mmCIF file of C-alpha atoms in Angstrom:
data_model
loop_
_atom_site.group_PDB
_atom_site.id
_atom_site.type_symbol
_atom_site.label_atom_id
_atom_site.label_comp_id
_atom_site.label_asym_id
_atom_site.label_seq_id
_atom_site.Cartn_x
_atom_site.Cartn_y
_atom_site.Cartn_z
ATOM 1 C CA UNK A 1 -13.994 13.918 14.407
ATOM 2 C CA UNK A 2 -17.311 14.724 12.777
ATOM 3 C CA UNK A 3 -17.714 17.922 10.798
ATOM 4 C CA UNK A 4 -21.285 18.981 10.047
ATOM 5 C CA UNK A 5 -21.934 21.516 7.323
ATOM 6 C CA UNK A 6 -24.615 22.634 4.940
ATOM 7 C CA UNK A 7 -27.056 24.214 7.350
ATOM 8 C CA UNK A 8 -25.869 27.795 6.667
ATOM 9 C CA UNK A 9 -25.729 27.187 2.920
ATOM 10 C CA UNK A 10 -28.565 26.394 0.543
ATOM 11 C CA UNK A 11 -27.620 22.732 0.391
ATOM 12 C CA UNK A 12 -28.571 19.460 2.039
ATOM 13 C CA UNK A 13 -27.254 18.929 5.547
ATOM 14 C CA UNK A 14 -24.053 16.931 5.315
ATOM 15 C CA UNK A 15 -21.225 15.711 7.500
ATOM 16 C CA UNK A 16 -17.762 14.243 7.259
ATOM 17 C CA UNK A 17 -16.809 11.295 9.413
ATOM 18 C CA UNK A 18 -13.745 9.129 9.802
ATOM 19 C CA UNK A 19 -13.916 5.862 7.901
ATOM 20 C CA UNK A 20 -14.549 2.853 10.106
ATOM 21 C CA UNK A 21 -14.327 -0.917 9.704
ATOM 22 C CA UNK A 22 -17.089 -1.990 7.342
ATOM 23 C CA UNK A 23 -16.502 0.964 4.975
ATOM 24 C CA UNK A 24 -14.019 -0.952 2.804
ATOM 25 C CA UNK A 25 -16.536 -1.810 0.059
ATOM 26 C CA UNK A 26 -17.777 1.771 -0.047
ATOM 27 C CA UNK A 27 -14.211 3.095 -0.285
ATOM 28 C CA UNK A 28 -13.435 0.581 -3.019
ATOM 29 C CA UNK A 29 -16.492 1.779 -4.934
ATOM 30 C CA UNK A 30 -15.405 5.408 -4.539
ATOM 31 C CA UNK A 31 -11.923 4.500 -5.800
ATOM 32 C CA UNK A 32 -13.416 2.818 -8.867
ATOM 33 C CA UNK A 33 -15.687 5.809 -9.550
ATOM 34 C CA UNK A 34 -12.701 8.155 -9.216
ATOM 35 C CA UNK A 35 -10.644 6.003 -11.581
ATOM 36 C CA UNK A 36 -13.386 6.188 -14.212
ATOM 37 C CA UNK A 37 -13.646 9.963 -13.785
ATOM 38 C CA UNK A 38 -9.862 10.272 -14.203
ATOM 39 C CA UNK A 39 -10.002 8.045 -17.314
ATOM 40 C CA UNK A 40 -7.875 5.475 -15.479
ATOM 41 C CA UNK A 41 -10.436 2.745 -14.813
ATOM 42 C CA UNK A 42 -8.204 0.189 -16.538
ATOM 43 C CA UNK A 43 -5.505 0.843 -13.887
ATOM 44 C CA UNK A 44 -7.684 0.560 -10.768
ATOM 45 C CA UNK A 45 -7.804 -2.782 -8.952
ATOM 46 C CA UNK A 46 -8.588 -1.935 -5.305
ATOM 47 C CA UNK A 47 -8.693 -4.927 -2.968
ATOM 48 C CA UNK A 48 -11.100 -4.854 -0.014
ATOM 49 C CA UNK A 49 -8.914 -7.014 2.243
ATOM 50 C CA UNK A 50 -5.853 -4.829 1.644
ATOM 51 C CA UNK A 51 -7.930 -1.680 2.215
ATOM 52 C CA UNK A 52 -9.141 -3.136 5.518
ATOM 53 C CA UNK A 53 -5.588 -3.943 6.608
ATOM 54 C CA UNK A 54 -4.114 -0.622 5.437
ATOM 55 C CA UNK A 55 -6.872 1.474 7.022
ATOM 56 C CA UNK A 56 -7.690 -0.489 10.174
ATOM 57 C CA UNK A 57 -5.038 -3.177 10.655
ATOM 58 C CA UNK A 58 -2.324 -3.444 13.280
ATOM 59 C CA UNK A 59 -0.153 -0.898 11.431
ATOM 60 C CA UNK A 60 -2.424 1.461 9.443
ATOM 61 C CA UNK A 61 -0.663 3.234 6.565
ATOM 62 C CA UNK A 62 -3.503 5.522 5.480
ATOM 63 C CA UNK A 63 -6.713 7.097 6.693
ATOM 64 C CA UNK A 64 -9.996 7.990 5.031
ATOM 65 C CA UNK A 65 -12.977 10.227 5.663
ATOM 66 C CA UNK A 66 -16.461 9.889 4.221
ATOM 67 C CA UNK A 67 -18.802 12.758 3.301
ATOM 68 C CA UNK A 68 -22.467 11.955 3.811
ATOM 69 C CA UNK A 69 -25.673 13.768 2.899
ATOM 70 C CA UNK A 70 -28.465 13.570 5.475
ATOM 71 C CA UNK A 71 -32.095 13.079 4.454
ATOM 72 C CA UNK A 72 -34.420 12.523 7.416
ATOM 73 C CA UNK A 73 -32.853 9.572 9.208
ATOM 74 C CA UNK A 74 -30.930 8.270 6.195
ATOM 75 C CA UNK A 75 -27.312 9.035 5.346
ATOM 76 C CA UNK A 76 -26.080 8.803 1.778
ATOM 77 C CA UNK A 77 -22.319 8.568 1.098
ATOM 78 C CA UNK A 78 -21.448 11.259 -1.465
ATOM 79 C CA UNK A 79 -17.668 11.574 -1.312
ATOM 80 C CA UNK A 80 -14.443 10.524 0.307
ATOM 81 C CA UNK A 81 -10.825 11.435 0.825
ATOM 82 C CA UNK A 82 -7.951 9.024 1.463
ATOM 83 C CA UNK A 83 -4.722 10.416 2.910
ATOM 84 C CA UNK A 84 -1.525 9.565 4.761
ATOM 85 C CA UNK A 85 1.408 11.178 6.509
ATOM 86 C CA UNK A 86 4.436 12.141 4.453
ATOM 87 C CA UNK A 87 7.638 13.879 5.513
ATOM 88 C CA UNK A 88 9.446 16.996 4.338
ATOM 89 C CA UNK A 89 13.182 16.976 4.845
ATOM 90 C CA UNK A 90 13.292 20.668 3.926
ATOM 91 C CA UNK A 91 10.850 21.465 6.734
ATOM 92 C CA UNK A 92 12.008 18.544 8.939
ATOM 93 C CA UNK A 93 8.350 18.011 9.670
ATOM 94 C CA UNK A 94 5.519 15.647 8.775
ATOM 95 C CA UNK A 95 2.827 16.623 6.329
ATOM 96 C CA UNK A 96 -0.458 15.330 5.060
ATOM 97 C CA UNK A 97 -0.618 13.832 1.581
ATOM 98 C CA UNK A 98 -4.036 13.553 -0.057
ATOM 99 C CA UNK A 99 -4.000 10.488 -2.292
ATOM 100 C CA UNK A 100 -7.615 10.606 -3.467
ATOM 101 C CA UNK A 101 -10.544 12.969 -3.206
ATOM 102 C CA UNK A 102 -13.808 12.203 -4.945
ATOM 103 C CA UNK A 103 -17.316 13.627 -4.855
ATOM 104 C CA UNK A 104 -20.112 11.850 -6.682
ATOM 105 C CA UNK A 105 -21.455 13.757 -9.673
ATOM 106 C CA UNK A 106 -24.873 14.244 -8.055
ATOM 107 C CA UNK A 107 -23.235 16.134 -5.176
ATOM 108 C CA UNK A 108 -20.763 18.271 -7.118
ATOM 109 C CA UNK A 109 -21.087 22.014 -6.809
ATOM 110 C CA UNK A 110 -22.569 21.790 -3.303
ATOM 111 C CA UNK A 111 -19.361 22.540 -1.382
ATOM 112 C CA UNK A 112 -18.545 18.915 -0.550
ATOM 113 C CA UNK A 113 -15.049 19.016 -2.090
ATOM 114 C CA UNK A 114 -14.263 22.223 -0.255
ATOM 115 C CA UNK A 115 -15.593 20.719 2.997
ATOM 116 C CA UNK A 116 -13.394 17.618 2.558
ATOM 117 C CA UNK A 117 -10.311 19.777 1.903
ATOM 118 C CA UNK A 118 -11.175 22.024 4.858
ATOM 119 C CA UNK A 119 -11.521 18.971 7.079
ATOM 120 C CA UNK A 120 -8.119 17.646 5.986
ATOM 121 C CA UNK A 121 -6.509 21.066 6.457
ATOM 122 C CA UNK A 122 -7.903 21.028 10.008
ATOM 123 C CA UNK A 123 -6.397 17.561 10.544
ATOM 124 C CA UNK A 124 -3.016 18.860 9.334
ATOM 125 C CA UNK A 125 -3.205 21.924 11.595
ATOM 126 C CA UNK A 126 -4.340 19.853 14.603
ATOM 127 C CA UNK A 127 -1.397 17.473 14.095
ATOM 128 C CA UNK A 128 1.037 20.368 13.665
ATOM 129 C CA UNK A 129 1.921 19.290 10.127
ATOM 130 C CA UNK A 130 3.681 21.897 7.998
ATOM 131 C CA UNK A 131 2.287 20.953 4.586
ATOM 132 C CA UNK A 132 -0.778 19.558 2.876
ATOM 133 C CA UNK A 133 0.103 18.160 -0.567
ATOM 134 C CA UNK A 134 -1.728 16.417 -3.396
ATOM 135 C CA UNK A 135 -1.487 15.914 -7.133
ATOM 136 C CA UNK A 136 -3.907 16.917 -9.865
ATOM 137 C CA UNK A 137 -4.097 15.750 -13.465
ATOM 138 C CA UNK A 138 -2.874 18.455 -15.841
ATOM 139 C CA UNK A 139 -6.052 18.258 -17.963
ATOM 140 C CA UNK A 140 -8.364 18.864 -14.992
ATOM 141 C CA UNK A 141 -8.526 22.659 -15.360
ATOM 142 C CA UNK A 142 -11.643 23.015 -13.198
ATOM 143 C CA UNK A 143 -9.911 21.261 -10.279
ATOM 144 C CA UNK A 144 -6.729 23.301 -10.774
ATOM 145 C CA UNK A 145 -8.733 26.528 -10.692
ATOM 146 C CA UNK A 146 -10.643 25.348 -7.624
ATOM 147 C CA UNK A 147 -7.423 24.482 -5.773
ATOM 148 C CA UNK A 148 -5.845 27.812 -6.665
ATOM 149 C CA UNK A 149 -8.949 29.626 -5.398
ATOM 150 C CA UNK A 150 -8.431 27.864 -2.053
ATOM 151 C CA UNK A 151 -4.879 29.234 -1.905
ATOM 152 C CA UNK A 152 -2.995 26.166 -3.128
ATOM 153 C CA UNK A 153 0.103 26.603 -5.247
ATOM 154 C CA UNK A 154 0.300 24.338 -8.287
ATOM 155 C CA UNK A 155 3.938 23.311 -8.591
ATOM 156 C CA UNK A 156 4.400 23.262 -12.358
ATOM 157 C CA UNK A 157 8.112 22.516 -12.135
ATOM 158 C CA UNK A 158 7.676 19.076 -10.507
ATOM 159 C CA UNK A 159 6.801 15.812 -12.238
ATOM 160 C CA UNK A 160 5.626 12.616 -10.595
ATOM 161 C CA UNK A 161 7.919 9.620 -11.036
ATOM 162 C CA UNK A 162 6.695 6.086 -10.492
ATOM 163 C CA UNK A 163 8.245 2.644 -10.420
ATOM 164 C CA UNK A 164 5.793 -0.240 -10.610
ATOM 165 C CA UNK A 165 5.392 -3.737 -11.959
ATOM 166 C CA UNK A 166 8.407 -5.320 -13.602
ATOM 167 C CA UNK A 167 10.521 -2.149 -13.393
ATOM 168 C CA UNK A 168 10.023 -2.017 -9.614
ATOM 169 C CA UNK A 169 10.748 -5.722 -9.262
ATOM 170 C CA UNK A 170 13.929 -5.446 -11.291
ATOM 171 C CA UNK A 171 15.287 -2.428 -9.456
ATOM 172 C CA UNK A 172 14.298 -3.839 -6.058
ATOM 173 C CA UNK A 173 15.676 -7.339 -6.658
ATOM 174 C CA UNK A 174 18.349 -8.358 -4.185
ATOM 175 C CA UNK A 175 21.655 -9.057 -5.849
#
């Protein structure tokens, strides 16, 4: 699915396309840029081979879309979103979970983030998913305001829990 936008707005013509094999390095670069923006660069270690397998292998576990700006015949990648299917037991229905969304600084304020979210909402609707979820850092007030303006509820009463590293290995060890 290709979504073109920008012609009706005072912005460069842009489009969103599904990621394809060969985009792994670009996606890795976007992940690293996002990690720096989120002040988490020290935690990001994306692996191109694993990205390739997880996005395009025999059993894909996630999907990605790329936003591109068009200048003449050239296309410049300016953002991406990586997402996967989750499941709501309360709704007994699948949903879409947005893991990462990033727009390069030079393209911020042009509607690219909104276009990426709109595209993913369309994916969720087309697949008959009941929810579209994501997380946002509590210090990112501009993003929180943006999401609320789109109609998203920020669930203040939930906290993310994570097991990783040694704690995950210990709990998951077979006895």
